[in-house]
mmCIF file of C-alpha atoms and ligand atoms in Angstrom:
data_model
loop_
_atom_site.group_PDB
_atom_site.id
_atom_site.type_symbol
_atom_site.label_atom_id
_atom_site.label_comp_id
_atom_site.label_asym_id
_atom_site.label_seq_id
_atom_site.Cartn_x
_atom_site.Cartn_y
_atom_site.Cartn_z
ATOM 1 C CA MET A 463 0.000 0.000 0.000
ATOM 2 C CA ASN A 464 1.243 3.447 -0.917
ATOM 3 C CA THR A 465 -0.105 6.468 0.898
ATOM 4 C CA ASN A 466 0.885 9.752 -0.738
ATOM 5 C CA ILE A 467 1.340 9.619 -4.522
ATOM 6 C CA ILE A 468 3.366 12.756 -5.154
ATOM 7 C CA THR A 469 6.092 11.716 -7.564
ATOM 8 C CA THR A 470 7.030 8.705 -9.670
ATOM 9 C CA ASP A 471 10.536 8.761 -8.147
ATOM 10 C CA ASN A 472 9.636 6.189 -5.493
ATOM 11 C CA PHE A 473 7.636 3.895 -7.791
ATOM 12 C CA THR A 474 8.841 0.307 -8.035
ATOM 13 C CA ARG A 475 8.297 -2.047 -10.896
ATOM 14 C CA SER A 476 6.496 -4.580 -8.758
ATOM 15 C CA TRP A 477 4.047 -1.995 -7.355
ATOM 16 C CA ILE A 478 3.301 -0.683 -10.875
ATOM 17 C CA GLU A 479 2.635 -4.247 -12.005
ATOM 18 C CA GLN A 480 0.253 -4.773 -9.081
ATOM 19 C CA VAL A 481 -1.661 -1.607 -10.013
ATOM 20 C CA HIS A 482 -1.892 -2.901 -13.578
ATOM 21 C CA THR A 483 -3.052 -6.355 -12.499
ATOM 22 C CA ARG A 484 -5.810 -4.770 -10.420
ATOM 23 C CA SER A 485 -6.739 -2.391 -13.288
ATOM 24 C CA ALA A 486 -7.035 -5.324 -15.701
ATOM 25 C CA ALA A 487 -9.188 -7.244 -13.197
ATOM 26 C CA LEU A 488 -11.527 -4.250 -12.865
ATOM 27 C CA ILE A 489 -11.878 -4.120 -16.650
ATOM 28 C CA LYS A 490 -12.530 -7.850 -16.838
ATOM 29 C CA ASN A 491 -14.774 -8.378 -13.822
ATOM 30 C CA GLY A 492 -16.346 -4.955 -13.354
ATOM 31 C CA PHE A 493 -16.323 -2.698 -10.309
ATOM 32 C CA GLN A 494 -17.488 -3.610 -6.811
ATOM 33 C CA ALA A 495 -18.272 -1.179 -3.997
ATOM 34 C CA THR A 496 -14.827 -1.523 -2.388
ATOM 35 C CA LEU A 497 -14.802 2.155 -1.396
ATOM 36 C CA SER A 498 -18.310 2.273 0.006
ATOM 37 C CA GLY A 499 -18.564 4.923 2.723
ATOM 38 C CA LYS A 500 -15.380 6.716 1.638
ATOM 39 C CA ILE A 501 -15.239 10.333 0.477
ATOM 40 C CA ILE A 502 -12.802 11.368 -2.239
ATOM 41 C CA THR A 503 -12.013 15.087 -2.367
ATOM 42 C CA THR A 504 -10.844 16.641 -5.634
ATOM 43 C CA CYS A 505 -9.006 19.968 -5.369
ATOM 44 C CA PHE A 506 -8.308 21.289 -8.858
ATOM 45 C CA PHE A 507 -6.568 24.655 -8.863
ATOM 46 C CA GLU A 508 -5.863 24.197 -12.598
ATOM 47 C CA PRO A 509 -8.100 23.062 -15.509
ATOM 48 C CA SER A 510 -8.688 19.367 -16.179
ATOM 49 C CA THR A 511 -11.163 17.214 -18.047
ATOM 50 C CA ARG A 512 -9.871 13.647 -18.158
ATOM 51 C CA THR A 513 -7.925 13.478 -14.924
ATOM 52 C CA ARG A 514 -10.622 14.924 -12.663
ATOM 53 C CA LEU A 515 -13.537 13.167 -14.324
ATOM 54 C CA SER A 516 -11.805 9.801 -14.522
ATOM 55 C CA PHE A 517 -10.887 9.998 -10.811
ATOM 56 C CA THR A 518 -14.497 10.981 -10.085
ATOM 57 C CA SER A 519 -15.935 8.203 -12.225
ATOM 58 C CA ALA A 520 -13.535 5.655 -10.686
ATOM 59 C CA ALA A 521 -14.490 6.726 -7.158
ATOM 60 C CA GLN A 522 -18.211 6.580 -7.871
ATOM 61 C CA ARG A 523 -17.995 3.221 -9.628
ATOM 62 C CA LEU A 524 -16.302 1.895 -6.474
ATOM 63 C CA GLY A 525 -19.118 3.211 -4.301
ATOM 64 C CA ALA A 526 -17.331 6.270 -2.858
ATOM 65 C CA SER A 527 -18.744 9.758 -2.929
ATOM 66 C CA VAL A 528 -16.842 12.698 -4.315
ATOM 67 C CA LEU A 529 -16.720 16.359 -3.409
ATOM 68 C CA GLY A 530 -14.418 19.126 -4.452
ATOM 69 C CA PHE A 531 -13.801 22.095 -6.683
ATOM 70 C CA ASP A 532 -12.677 22.362 -10.283
ATOM 71 C CA SER A 533 -11.441 25.944 -10.305
ATOM 72 C CA VAL A 534 -10.108 28.370 -7.740
ATOM 73 C CA THR A 535 -12.717 31.001 -8.552
ATOM 74 C CA SER A 536 -15.277 29.437 -6.215
ATOM 75 C CA THR A 537 -12.801 28.904 -3.345
ATOM 76 C CA SER A 538 -11.213 30.979 -0.612
ATOM 77 C CA THR A 539 -7.969 30.998 -2.629
ATOM 78 C CA THR A 540 -9.465 34.099 -4.226
ATOM 79 C CA LYS A 541 -9.666 35.626 -0.714
ATOM 80 C CA GLY A 542 -5.965 34.945 -0.227
ATOM 81 C CA GLU A 543 -6.135 31.637 1.636
ATOM 82 C CA SER A 544 -2.884 29.682 1.443
ATOM 83 C CA LEU A 545 -2.651 26.253 -0.150
ATOM 84 C CA GLU A 546 -1.669 24.825 3.234
ATOM 85 C CA ASP A 547 -4.771 26.176 4.980
ATOM 86 C CA THR A 548 -7.075 24.979 2.189
ATOM 87 C CA ILE A 549 -5.582 21.495 2.389
ATOM 88 C CA ARG A 550 -5.804 21.396 6.214
ATOM 89 C CA MET A 551 -9.536 22.133 5.892
ATOM 90 C CA VAL A 552 -10.179 19.644 3.102
ATOM 91 C CA SER A 553 -8.459 16.948 5.181
ATOM 92 C CA ASN A 554 -11.459 17.126 7.517
ATOM 93 C CA TYR A 555 -13.943 16.527 4.743
ATOM 94 C CA GLY A 556 -12.722 13.341 3.084
ATOM 95 C CA ASP A 557 -10.447 10.306 3.126
ATOM 96 C CA VAL A 558 -8.062 11.215 0.296
ATOM 97 C CA ILE A 559 -7.196 14.418 -1.569
ATOM 98 C CA VAL A 560 -6.693 14.361 -5.342
ATOM 99 C CA MET A 561 -5.036 17.646 -6.170
ATOM 100 C CA ARG A 562 -3.893 19.562 -9.257
ATOM 101 C CA HIS A 563 -2.070 22.863 -8.958
ATOM 102 C CA PRO A 564 -0.034 25.091 -11.312
ATOM 103 C CA GLU A 565 3.050 25.223 -9.059
ATOM 104 C CA ALA A 566 5.767 22.567 -9.068
ATOM 105 C CA GLY A 567 6.191 21.211 -5.546
ATOM 106 C CA SER A 568 2.637 22.115 -4.464
ATOM 107 C CA ALA A 569 1.544 18.489 -4.007
ATOM 108 C CA ASP A 570 4.490 17.870 -1.718
ATOM 109 C CA ARG A 571 3.588 20.992 0.293
ATOM 110 C CA ALA A 572 0.018 19.735 0.553
ATOM 111 C CA ALA A 573 1.155 16.311 1.763
ATOM 112 C CA GLN A 574 3.166 17.966 4.580
ATOM 113 C CA VAL A 575 -0.006 19.376 6.163
ATOM 114 C CA ALA A 576 -2.737 16.972 5.006
ATOM 115 C CA GLY A 577 -4.160 14.548 7.519
ATOM 116 C CA VAL A 578 -5.163 12.159 4.713
ATOM 117 C CA PRO A 579 -3.288 10.762 1.682
ATOM 118 C CA VAL A 580 -2.615 13.164 -1.198
ATOM 119 C CA ILE A 581 -2.587 12.074 -4.841
ATOM 120 C CA ASN A 582 -0.800 14.523 -7.115
ATOM 121 C CA ALA A 583 -2.941 15.006 -10.227
ATOM 122 C CA GLY A 584 -0.325 17.347 -11.728
ATOM 123 C CA ASP A 585 1.885 20.004 -10.111
ATOM 124 C CA GLY A 586 3.002 22.552 -12.682
ATOM 125 C CA ALA A 587 5.543 21.169 -15.130
ATOM 126 C CA ASN A 588 6.857 18.766 -12.507
ATOM 127 C CA GLN A 589 4.986 15.462 -12.062
ATOM 128 C CA HIS A 590 1.783 13.643 -13.023
ATOM 129 C CA PRO A 591 2.163 10.192 -11.443
ATOM 130 C CA SER A 592 -1.341 8.803 -12.085
ATOM 131 C CA GLN A 593 -0.869 9.628 -15.773
ATOM 132 C CA THR A 594 2.348 7.595 -15.762
ATOM 133 C CA LEU A 595 0.512 4.557 -14.357
ATOM 134 C CA LEU A 596 -2.057 5.046 -17.107
ATOM 135 C CA ASP A 597 0.565 5.537 -19.835
ATOM 136 C CA LEU A 598 2.414 2.376 -18.792
ATOM 137 C CA PHE A 599 -0.839 0.411 -18.704
ATOM 138 C CA THR A 600 -1.583 1.723 -22.212
ATOM 139 C CA ILE A 601 1.837 0.696 -23.494
ATOM 140 C CA LYS A 602 1.360 -2.796 -22.032
ATOM 141 C CA GLN A 603 -2.063 -3.114 -23.649
ATOM 142 C CA GLY A 604 -0.872 -1.615 -26.920
ATOM 143 C CA ILE A 605 2.318 -3.570 -27.592
ATOM 144 C CA GLY A 606 2.092 -6.349 -25.015
ATOM 145 C CA ARG A 607 5.247 -5.528 -23.029
ATOM 146 C CA LEU A 608 7.020 -2.962 -20.877
ATOM 147 C CA ASP A 609 10.554 -4.148 -21.692
ATOM 148 C CA ASP A 610 12.487 -4.079 -24.968
ATOM 149 C CA PHE A 611 10.888 -1.242 -26.862
ATOM 150 C CA THR A 612 11.622 2.182 -28.292
ATOM 151 C CA ILE A 613 9.545 5.199 -27.335
ATOM 152 C CA LEU A 614 9.675 8.450 -29.256
ATOM 153 C CA MET A 615 8.321 11.460 -27.359
ATOM 154 C CA ILE A 616 7.543 14.502 -29.497
ATOM 155 C CA GLY A 617 6.418 17.900 -28.276
ATOM 156 C CA ASP A 618 6.935 20.347 -25.443
ATOM 157 C CA ILE A 619 9.390 18.121 -23.571
ATOM 158 C CA GLU A 620 10.570 20.914 -21.292
ATOM 159 C CA HIS A 621 7.156 21.797 -19.820
ATOM 160 C CA SER A 622 5.442 18.399 -19.939
ATOM 161 C CA ARG A 623 4.893 16.840 -16.508
ATOM 162 C CA VAL A 624 3.601 13.804 -18.397
ATOM 163 C CA VAL A 625 6.974 13.345 -20.116
ATOM 164 C CA HIS A 626 8.947 14.070 -16.920
ATOM 165 C CA SER A 627 7.030 11.507 -14.870
ATOM 166 C CA LEU A 628 7.024 8.812 -17.542
ATOM 167 C CA SER A 629 10.625 9.261 -18.589
ATOM 168 C CA THR A 630 12.067 8.622 -15.107
ATOM 169 C CA THR A 631 9.751 5.652 -14.529
ATOM 170 C CA LEU A 632 10.720 3.938 -17.792
ATOM 171 C CA LYS A 633 14.178 3.440 -16.271
ATOM 172 C CA LEU A 634 12.628 0.725 -14.071
ATOM 173 C CA PHE A 635 12.117 -1.424 -17.184
ATOM 174 C CA ASN A 636 14.699 -3.264 -19.263
ATOM 175 C CA ASN A 637 16.062 -2.139 -22.584
ATOM 176 C CA VAL A 638 13.734 0.815 -23.160
ATOM 177 C CA GLU A 639 15.173 3.313 -25.596
ATOM 178 C CA GLN A 640 13.798 6.827 -25.100
ATOM 179 C CA LEU A 641 14.038 9.452 -27.843
ATOM 180 C CA LEU A 642 12.848 12.843 -26.593
ATOM 181 C CA ILE A 643 12.411 15.357 -29.378
ATOM 182 C CA ASN A 644 11.668 19.053 -29.218
ATOM 183 C CA PRO A 645 10.532 19.498 -32.840
ATOM 184 C CA LEU A 646 11.687 23.097 -32.933
ATOM 185 C CA THR A 647 15.317 22.062 -32.575
ATOM 186 C CA GLN A 648 15.327 18.478 -33.885
ATOM 187 C CA ASP A 649 13.588 16.638 -36.715
ATOM 188 C CA TYR A 650 11.439 13.746 -35.465
ATOM 189 C CA LYS A 651 10.755 12.256 -38.909
ATOM 190 C CA PRO A 652 13.947 10.145 -39.224
ATOM 191 C CA HIS A 653 12.994 8.393 -35.953
ATOM 192 C CA LEU A 654 9.412 7.469 -36.850
ATOM 193 C CA ASN A 655 10.249 4.015 -38.200
ATOM 194 C CA LYS A 656 12.202 3.000 -35.067
ATOM 195 C CA ALA A 657 9.446 3.612 -32.555
ATOM 196 C CA ASP A 658 7.111 1.075 -30.961
ATOM 197 C CA ILE A 659 5.359 3.854 -29.057
ATOM 198 C CA ILE A 660 5.072 7.506 -30.110
ATOM 199 C CA LEU A 661 3.945 9.888 -27.383
ATOM 200 C CA VAL A 662 2.767 13.206 -28.799
ATOM 201 C CA THR A 663 2.175 16.057 -26.364
ATOM 202 C CA ARG A 664 0.687 19.468 -26.952
ATOM 203 C CA VAL A 665 2.535 22.713 -26.269
ATOM 204 C CA GLN A 666 1.899 23.694 -22.639
ATOM 205 C CA THR A 667 1.112 27.274 -23.657
ATOM 206 C CA GLU A 668 0.105 28.214 -20.114
ATOM 207 C CA ARG A 669 3.675 27.594 -18.910
ATOM 208 C CA PHE A 670 5.322 29.963 -21.420
ATOM 209 C CA THR A 671 6.116 33.538 -20.497
ATOM 210 C CA ASP A 672 6.851 34.293 -24.163
ATOM 211 C CA LYS A 673 3.703 33.283 -26.095
ATOM 212 C CA HIS A 674 5.541 33.785 -29.391
ATOM 213 C CA GLN A 675 7.884 30.915 -28.441
ATOM 214 C CA ALA A 676 4.850 28.745 -27.696
ATOM 215 C CA ASP A 677 3.429 29.526 -31.156
ATOM 216 C CA LEU A 678 6.740 28.740 -32.849
ATOM 217 C CA LEU A 679 6.882 25.358 -31.132
ATOM 218 C CA GLN A 680 3.219 24.634 -31.854
ATOM 219 C CA ASN A 681 3.727 25.304 -35.552
ATOM 220 C CA SER A 682 6.796 23.072 -35.762
ATOM 221 C CA TYR A 683 5.022 19.691 -35.648
ATOM 222 C CA LYS A 684 1.862 18.017 -36.828
ATOM 223 C CA ILE A 685 1.585 14.247 -37.304
ATOM 224 C CA SER A 686 0.508 13.663 -40.911
ATOM 225 C CA LEU A 687 -0.781 10.622 -42.788
ATOM 226 C CA GLN A 688 2.619 10.576 -44.490
ATOM 227 C CA ASP A 689 4.264 10.336 -41.045
ATOM 228 C CA VAL A 690 1.952 7.431 -40.196
ATOM 229 C CA GLU A 691 3.107 5.657 -43.403
ATOM 230 C CA ALA A 692 6.653 5.754 -42.050
ATOM 231 C CA MET A 693 5.656 4.155 -38.720
ATOM 232 C CA LYS A 694 5.735 0.452 -37.939
ATOM 233 C CA PRO A 695 2.276 -1.047 -38.509
ATOM 234 C CA THR A 696 2.332 -2.214 -34.865
ATOM 235 C CA CYS A 697 3.379 1.169 -33.469
ATOM 236 C CA LYS A 698 0.935 2.935 -31.160
ATOM 237 C CA ILE A 699 0.485 6.705 -31.014
ATOM 238 C CA ILE A 700 -0.408 7.807 -27.501
ATOM 239 C CA SER A 701 -1.155 11.200 -25.951
ATOM 240 C CA PRO A 702 -2.352 12.362 -22.544
ATOM 241 C CA LEU A 703 -4.694 14.724 -24.410
ATOM 242 C CA PRO A 704 -6.006 17.366 -24.855
ATOM 243 C CA ARG A 705 -4.685 17.776 -28.376
ATOM 244 C CA THR A 706 -4.466 20.880 -30.462
ATOM 245 C CA SER A 707 -2.987 20.950 -33.966
ATOM 246 C CA GLU A 708 -0.227 18.342 -33.374
ATOM 247 C CA LEU A 709 -2.629 15.394 -33.706
ATOM 248 C CA PRO A 710 -5.020 16.227 -36.556
ATOM 249 C CA THR A 711 -8.325 14.379 -36.652
ATOM 250 C CA ASN A 712 -7.512 12.828 -40.034
ATOM 251 C CA ILE A 713 -5.195 10.331 -38.330
ATOM 252 C CA ASP A 714 -7.797 9.199 -35.765
ATOM 253 C CA ALA A 715 -8.845 6.190 -37.831
ATOM 254 C CA VAL A 716 -5.355 4.781 -38.557
ATOM 255 C CA PRO A 717 -4.525 1.546 -36.685
ATOM 256 C CA GLN A 718 -1.637 3.254 -34.908
ATOM 257 C CA ALA A 719 -3.906 5.877 -33.277
ATOM 258 C CA TYR A 720 -4.353 4.693 -29.681
ATOM 259 C CA TYR A 721 -5.003 7.866 -27.688
ATOM 260 C CA PHE A 722 -8.751 7.462 -27.235
ATOM 261 C CA GLN A 723 -8.265 3.868 -26.125
ATOM 262 C CA GLN A 724 -5.618 5.221 -23.730
ATOM 263 C CA ALA A 725 -8.058 7.758 -22.258
ATOM 264 C CA SER A 726 -10.561 4.959 -21.617
ATOM 265 C CA PHE A 727 -8.021 3.233 -19.353
ATOM 266 C CA GLY A 728 -8.050 6.277 -17.051
ATOM 267 C CA VAL A 729 -10.991 5.010 -15.007
ATOM 268 C CA PRO A 730 -9.759 1.474 -14.175
ATOM 269 C CA VAL A 731 -6.175 2.600 -13.523
ATOM 270 C CA ARG A 732 -7.249 5.451 -11.222
ATOM 271 C CA ALA A 733 -9.732 3.118 -9.539
ATOM 272 C CA ALA A 734 -6.922 0.663 -8.779
ATOM 273 C CA LEU A 735 -4.808 3.542 -7.459
ATOM 274 C CA LEU A 736 -7.582 4.881 -5.188
ATOM 275 C CA GLU A 737 -8.125 1.380 -3.813
ATOM 276 C CA ASN A 738 -4.428 1.010 -3.078
ATOM 277 C CA VAL A 739 -4.103 4.384 -1.371
ATOM 278 C CA LEU A 740 -7.199 3.639 0.745
ATOM 279 C CA GLY A 741 -5.903 0.212 1.761
ATOM 280 C CA VAL A 742 -8.288 -2.057 -0.142
ATOM 281 C CA TRP A 743 -5.306 -4.042 -1.450
HETATM 282 C C1 NCD B 1432 -1.986 16.541 -19.308
HETATM 283 C C2 NCD B 1432 -1.691 17.410 -18.121
HETATM 284 O O1 NCD B 1432 -2.584 18.009 -17.537
HETATM 285 O O2 NCD B 1432 -0.522 17.483 -17.785
HETATM 286 N N1 NCD B 1432 -3.329 16.223 -19.477
HETATM 287 C C3 NCD B 1432 -3.884 15.205 -18.779
HETATM 288 O O3 NCD B 1432 -3.743 15.100 -17.581
HETATM 289 N N2 NCD B 1432 -4.570 14.274 -19.480
HETATM 290 C C4 NCD B 1432 -1.372 17.051 -20.539
HETATM 291 C C5 NCD B 1432 -1.752 18.393 -21.047
HETATM 292 O O4 NCD B 1432 -2.490 19.156 -20.424
HETATM 293 O O5 NCD B 1432 -1.284 18.714 -22.131
#
């Protein structure tokens, strides 16, 4: 059992595999009310669609109830309340806190004062550990293994918490070659035919001080049907989503496109994680 889930740095291979085994069992056998009577609190100081709603769906499918906020505008943060005070209060209202915040290190700060486990649902450009569990589950489903493969990551490498969290965790597996490409400074096309997995991330515009730089990066890559031709037929294109122009809708129907399938795994993987943090297994 893990309590706080703040960073992927302390993940072990065997724990990840247990989360995946439980996720697969939930998909196969359906959900039972293992979290009946529990309250999950979601504190989202930054926008989210998939992460918050998949945690919420997972909690409700397991019989828990959910309360929280999805933007700071309706909270006392706008009155100047500190993160620490907000978290101290929320600790009284539920059994676990799922939190997203624009500042790197905020989840760790929250865990210092919370009286209940904290799950980091993204802290600035730093970490997004539940996404990593989901991405690894997706890779396993997509290519059948977590060892001996090549992953090409294309996009805003510098600001992507998804890339940061996944990249360190992949070191737990054997013979994984990682190619991280910022398309503004390096051409990704010569690498397309080597990859078993291609992770495409959007430009994290909200983390740029110079919006012109964000636009330059955004305009430097767009996966085309011609790019898909160059990929292995068994390759899978994944993305945490949302997408903007980098993943045009005209590639959605190619066999390599796997990002919507990936998003569907969010509920069982986050369900398995909630169960683990709350001591069900
Ligand atoms: C990602 C995030 O918030 O870091 N989205 C997600 O959780 N599915 C990626 C992104 O916003 O680009």
